[in-house]
XYZ file of C-alpha atoms in Angstrom:
339
model
C -11.628 12.995 -0.694
C -9.182 15.777 -0.067
C -10.180 19.336 -0.928
C -6.683 20.341 -2.067
C -6.264 22.292 -5.288
C -5.025 20.372 -8.361
C -1.351 21.187 -7.800
C -1.503 20.169 -4.153
C -3.422 17.023 -5.055
C -0.513 16.067 -7.327
C 2.278 17.196 -5.004
C 0.753 17.513 -1.511
C 2.452 18.772 1.623
C 2.011 18.034 5.294
C -0.971 19.841 6.877
C 1.287 21.575 9.415
C 3.002 23.406 6.544
C -0.243 25.267 5.896
C -0.958 25.821 9.579
C 2.308 27.701 10.033
C 1.204 30.253 7.476
C -1.403 31.556 9.945
C -0.514 30.427 13.457
C 1.354 32.905 15.643
C 0.768 35.587 13.021
C 2.715 33.503 10.535
C 5.925 33.695 12.580
C 7.126 30.252 11.366
C 5.736 30.480 7.840
C 8.026 28.633 5.438
C 9.608 26.404 8.075
C 9.748 22.918 6.568
C 7.880 24.109 3.473
C 8.998 20.914 1.681
C 7.622 18.464 4.287
C 5.369 15.864 2.641
C 2.380 14.065 4.206
C 3.583 11.195 6.376
C 1.715 8.345 7.998
C 0.756 8.930 11.629
C 1.473 5.217 12.054
C 0.889 1.933 10.272
C -1.729 -0.627 11.210
C -0.480 -3.828 9.610
C -3.803 -5.535 8.964
C -2.404 -8.829 7.682
C 0.201 -10.806 9.610
C 0.438 -14.412 10.808
C 1.358 -15.302 14.392
C 2.449 -18.792 15.457
C 4.508 -20.614 18.071
C 3.517 -18.621 21.169
C 3.283 -20.576 24.416
C 2.533 -17.910 27.034
C 1.414 -14.322 27.518
C 4.871 -13.333 28.730
C 6.464 -14.798 25.621
C 4.003 -12.970 23.379
C 4.578 -9.660 25.156
C 8.323 -10.082 24.810
C 7.960 -10.894 21.138
C 5.807 -7.807 20.502
C 8.408 -5.663 22.259
C 11.119 -7.174 20.057
C 9.119 -6.618 16.856
C 8.393 -3.011 17.723
C 11.998 -2.413 18.742
C 12.756 -2.932 15.044
C 9.740 -1.251 13.478
C 8.652 1.507 15.845
C 11.239 3.711 14.139
C 9.377 3.046 10.882
C 6.080 3.996 12.532
C 4.472 0.618 13.035
C 1.686 1.327 15.512
C -0.278 -1.919 15.735
C -0.764 -5.183 13.879
C -3.506 -7.703 13.206
C -2.351 -11.255 13.922
C -3.986 -14.235 12.222
C -3.873 -17.159 14.663
C -4.537 -20.780 13.667
C -3.454 -22.467 16.908
C -6.445 -22.700 19.307
C -4.130 -22.916 22.306
C -3.004 -19.383 21.465
C -6.507 -17.879 21.461
C -6.690 -17.173 25.221
C -3.059 -15.984 25.188
C -3.779 -13.465 22.443
C -6.941 -12.427 24.243
C -5.061 -11.766 27.464
C -2.302 -9.755 25.812
C -4.514 -7.784 23.428
C -6.715 -6.687 26.333
C -3.701 -4.891 27.812
C -1.612 -4.019 24.756
C -3.286 -1.988 21.970
C -0.437 -2.876 19.609
C -1.955 -6.347 19.167
C -5.259 -7.193 17.484
C -5.999 -10.789 16.536
C -8.423 -13.028 14.667
C -8.830 -16.840 14.588
C -8.312 -18.884 11.449
C -10.999 -21.534 10.927
C -10.422 -24.215 8.297
C -13.094 -25.292 5.765
C -13.876 -28.463 7.730
C -14.465 -26.575 10.975
C -17.476 -24.213 10.780
C -17.613 -24.069 14.581
C -19.943 -21.240 15.557
C -19.529 -21.795 19.278
C -15.748 -21.777 19.061
C -15.975 -18.551 17.113
C -18.239 -17.018 19.750
C -15.704 -17.952 22.422
C -12.921 -16.231 20.516
C -15.024 -13.076 20.419
C -15.394 -13.335 24.200
C -11.580 -13.521 24.282
C -11.245 -10.333 22.257
C -10.995 -11.591 18.667
C -11.774 -8.826 16.174
C -12.861 -10.920 13.182
C -12.308 -14.192 11.325
C -9.728 -15.535 8.849
C -10.621 -17.913 6.002
C -8.206 -19.328 3.435
C -8.859 -21.285 0.261
C -5.409 -22.884 0.163
C -6.584 -26.368 1.146
C -9.426 -26.071 -1.352
C -6.960 -25.292 -4.136
C -4.959 -28.293 -2.946
C -7.973 -30.506 -3.630
C -8.858 -31.314 -0.035
C -12.377 -29.803 -0.096
C -15.045 -28.919 -2.677
C -14.601 -25.416 -4.041
C -18.109 -24.442 -2.859
C -17.745 -25.731 0.705
C -18.472 -22.219 2.018
C -22.052 -22.425 0.690
C -23.024 -25.139 3.188
C -25.666 -24.518 5.842
C -23.049 -24.844 8.582
C -20.907 -22.097 7.096
C -24.047 -20.069 6.528
C -24.463 -19.980 10.323
C -20.908 -18.700 10.664
C -21.447 -15.928 8.129
C -24.728 -14.987 9.778
C -22.887 -14.638 13.076
C -20.302 -12.403 11.421
C -23.134 -10.213 10.112
C -24.708 -10.134 13.565
C -21.560 -8.990 15.359
C -20.395 -6.715 12.523
C -16.882 -8.128 12.418
C -14.937 -8.608 9.163
C -13.792 -11.790 7.450
C -10.212 -11.633 6.181
C -10.482 -14.044 3.267
C -7.682 -15.398 1.071
C -9.889 -16.293 -1.867
C -7.700 -16.758 -4.954
C -4.071 -17.342 -5.912
C -2.176 -16.187 -9.018
C -0.933 -18.972 -11.291
C 2.616 -17.782 -11.886
C 5.795 -17.011 -10.074
C 6.323 -13.538 -8.619
C 10.090 -13.269 -8.115
C 9.834 -9.534 -7.450
C 8.302 -10.142 -4.035
C 9.349 -13.756 -3.566
C 6.137 -15.521 -4.558
C 6.384 -19.156 -5.680
C 5.169 -20.796 -8.882
C 1.521 -21.935 -8.942
C 1.302 -22.008 -5.145
C -1.388 -24.432 -3.870
C -2.662 -25.086 -7.402
C 0.216 -27.388 -8.303
C -0.818 -29.801 -5.555
C -4.484 -29.587 -6.474
C -3.933 -30.288 -10.160
C -2.197 -33.536 -9.206
C -5.426 -34.537 -7.417
C -7.628 -33.670 -10.376
C -8.722 -30.147 -9.445
C -10.424 -28.472 -12.417
C -12.074 -25.408 -10.855
C -10.453 -21.999 -11.325
C -9.781 -18.756 -9.554
C -12.963 -17.393 -11.109
C -14.954 -20.243 -9.572
C -13.520 -19.469 -6.139
C -14.212 -15.762 -6.533
C -17.807 -16.463 -7.529
C -18.301 -18.553 -4.379
C -17.142 -15.612 -2.254
C -19.476 -13.275 -4.141
C -22.371 -15.691 -3.648
C -21.650 -15.740 0.090
C -21.752 -11.933 0.065
C -25.055 -11.965 -1.832
C -26.565 -14.372 0.697
C -25.182 -12.291 3.562
C -25.425 -8.658 2.420
C -24.101 -7.239 5.703
C -20.990 -9.416 5.664
C -17.746 -7.408 5.639
C -14.934 -9.012 3.627
C -11.272 -8.021 3.503
C -9.935 -9.639 0.341
C -6.356 -10.696 1.002
C -3.622 -9.733 -1.459
C -5.882 -7.521 -3.604
C -7.820 -10.710 -4.416
C -5.076 -11.354 -6.995
C -6.964 -9.268 -9.581
C -6.097 -6.094 -11.459
C -7.654 -2.692 -11.012
C -10.232 -2.968 -13.795
C -11.809 -6.033 -12.224
C -11.379 -4.652 -8.745
C -13.272 -1.477 -9.628
C -16.189 -3.609 -10.805
C -16.140 -5.573 -7.549
C -15.882 -2.473 -5.375
C -18.719 -0.758 -7.181
C -20.959 -3.822 -6.876
C -20.182 -4.744 -3.251
C -20.100 -1.924 -0.717
C -18.782 -4.167 2.073
C -15.770 -5.418 0.120
C -12.277 -4.229 1.023
C -8.764 -5.348 0.118
C -5.390 -5.381 1.800
C -2.246 -4.565 -0.129
C -0.050 -7.391 1.165
C 2.060 -9.081 -1.532
C 0.537 -6.752 -4.142
C 1.744 -3.218 -3.333
C 5.457 -3.819 -3.001
C 8.560 -1.804 -3.912
C 11.987 -3.302 -3.277
C 14.656 -1.461 -1.290
C 16.518 0.112 -4.245
C 13.552 0.727 -6.540
C 11.446 3.754 -7.393
C 8.212 3.230 -9.284
C 8.048 4.405 -12.874
C 5.978 7.587 -13.146
C 3.249 5.985 -15.244
C 2.894 3.069 -12.832
C 2.865 5.320 -9.800
C 0.267 7.596 -11.377
C -2.054 4.679 -12.112
C -1.676 3.204 -8.636
C -2.040 6.635 -7.037
C -5.253 7.399 -8.936
C -6.759 4.095 -7.813
C -5.651 4.655 -4.206
C -7.284 8.086 -4.104
C -10.512 6.933 -5.752
C -10.932 3.979 -3.404
C -9.129 5.341 -0.360
C -11.901 4.093 1.945
C -11.582 0.469 0.788
C -7.861 -0.296 1.061
C -5.985 -1.617 4.109
C -2.255 -1.714 4.683
C -0.800 -5.187 5.277
C 2.473 -7.086 4.953
C 1.590 -10.817 5.371
C 4.553 -11.102 7.763
C 4.992 -14.611 9.275
C 5.670 -13.788 12.931
C 7.157 -16.494 15.154
C 9.101 -15.825 18.378
C 12.831 -16.111 17.825
C 12.684 -15.538 14.060
C 12.747 -11.768 13.659
C 15.392 -10.905 11.085
C 16.107 -8.503 8.236
C 13.860 -10.461 5.858
C 10.809 -9.714 8.005
C 11.767 -6.089 8.484
C 12.378 -5.543 4.777
C 9.113 -7.255 3.879
C 7.266 -4.686 5.975
C 9.305 -1.785 4.594
C 8.726 -2.808 0.964
C 4.974 -2.445 1.496
C 5.350 0.860 3.342
C 7.695 2.143 0.632
C 5.101 1.448 -2.045
C 2.439 3.492 -0.264
C 4.818 6.352 0.513
C 6.017 6.595 -3.081
C 2.451 7.400 -4.128
C 2.752 10.815 -2.423
C -0.872 10.690 -1.350
C -2.699 13.640 0.178
C -2.713 13.427 3.957
C -6.330 12.326 4.334
C -6.006 9.426 1.911
C -2.637 8.408 3.338
C -3.969 8.135 6.894
C -6.911 6.047 5.692
C -4.618 3.524 4.004
C -2.047 3.572 6.779
C -4.351 2.888 9.711
C -7.805 4.474 9.762
C -9.561 2.007 7.441
C -8.273 -0.981 9.376
C -9.222 0.558 12.697
C -12.720 1.331 11.431
C -13.262 -2.215 10.160
C -11.931 -3.892 13.293
C -13.545 -1.502 15.776
C -10.314 -0.079 17.218
C -9.670 3.277 18.841
C -6.897 5.375 17.261
C -3.493 5.340 18.907
C -1.310 8.229 19.936
C 1.185 9.033 17.191
C 3.890 9.948 19.724
C 7.342 8.455 19.312
C 10.317 7.960 21.586
C 11.667 11.223 22.960
C 11.871 13.984 20.370
C 12.797 11.573 17.571
C 10.278 10.424 15.036
C 11.935 8.985 11.927
């Protein structure tokens, strides 16, 4: 928690503003007195990467993505990869390029511990799980409680790597950020699915009870509100969330003061438990303004909170780097320009 006084906690300024009051006998005091805290860089801890056929292609794609977003301070991204042929490619590139971190996506019918171990040998930083096919009625809702999956979760405890888990899904449209109506559930109901989001959440919590050292990153704020989330955070010290598809402000919008204040208070209270993410679907040859704006809408939401510097850096990149065992990057930008 920041040690700023109440006024500065509400309307904080960049740390260098205070430094100039003393450095060089205060020669530059007052220069940029209005500068606000700004992210050193973003670690996008929730993206999807598909369609890569070679290391050269992946490197070229990363260069293209950062050519668009380096100016907006993207520093690195976590790629979720569900194509096994891409695992060694991502391992090769991530070993040389700190902008890329990646994790494999294992489906409910594939609790393959040995495959998972091999991905760790190839540099994978964690594991992705998704309940979409469960909601679609293709697997029992408690499939994760099987002995085979228990071995997987035990391995994750052993290596201390996180599970990025898409557990639940809202049952409504979300036109503000482009979310569809009853995604996944609509298909499952046609097959007779009767379990609920609460049932799926309870399965995840039971997994965490059975594996108390398991680290879970709940995708999309677990699709719950702050009251429920506070209960979950307080009860489970290894539970985190990412903000993808939940903390989102469109290009022409500014949050209402009351909404911003509520979101800001939560972000400060739980600053150690929140990861930045955009859920960007990254495929070579498909970078366009939609992808760029999707990233910027998430960044805009965080920046409109006007967080103190310490809390801002945690959300922007430090929490994700801590969970995934990454060394911080240099915050330098091209030449003397740093938008």
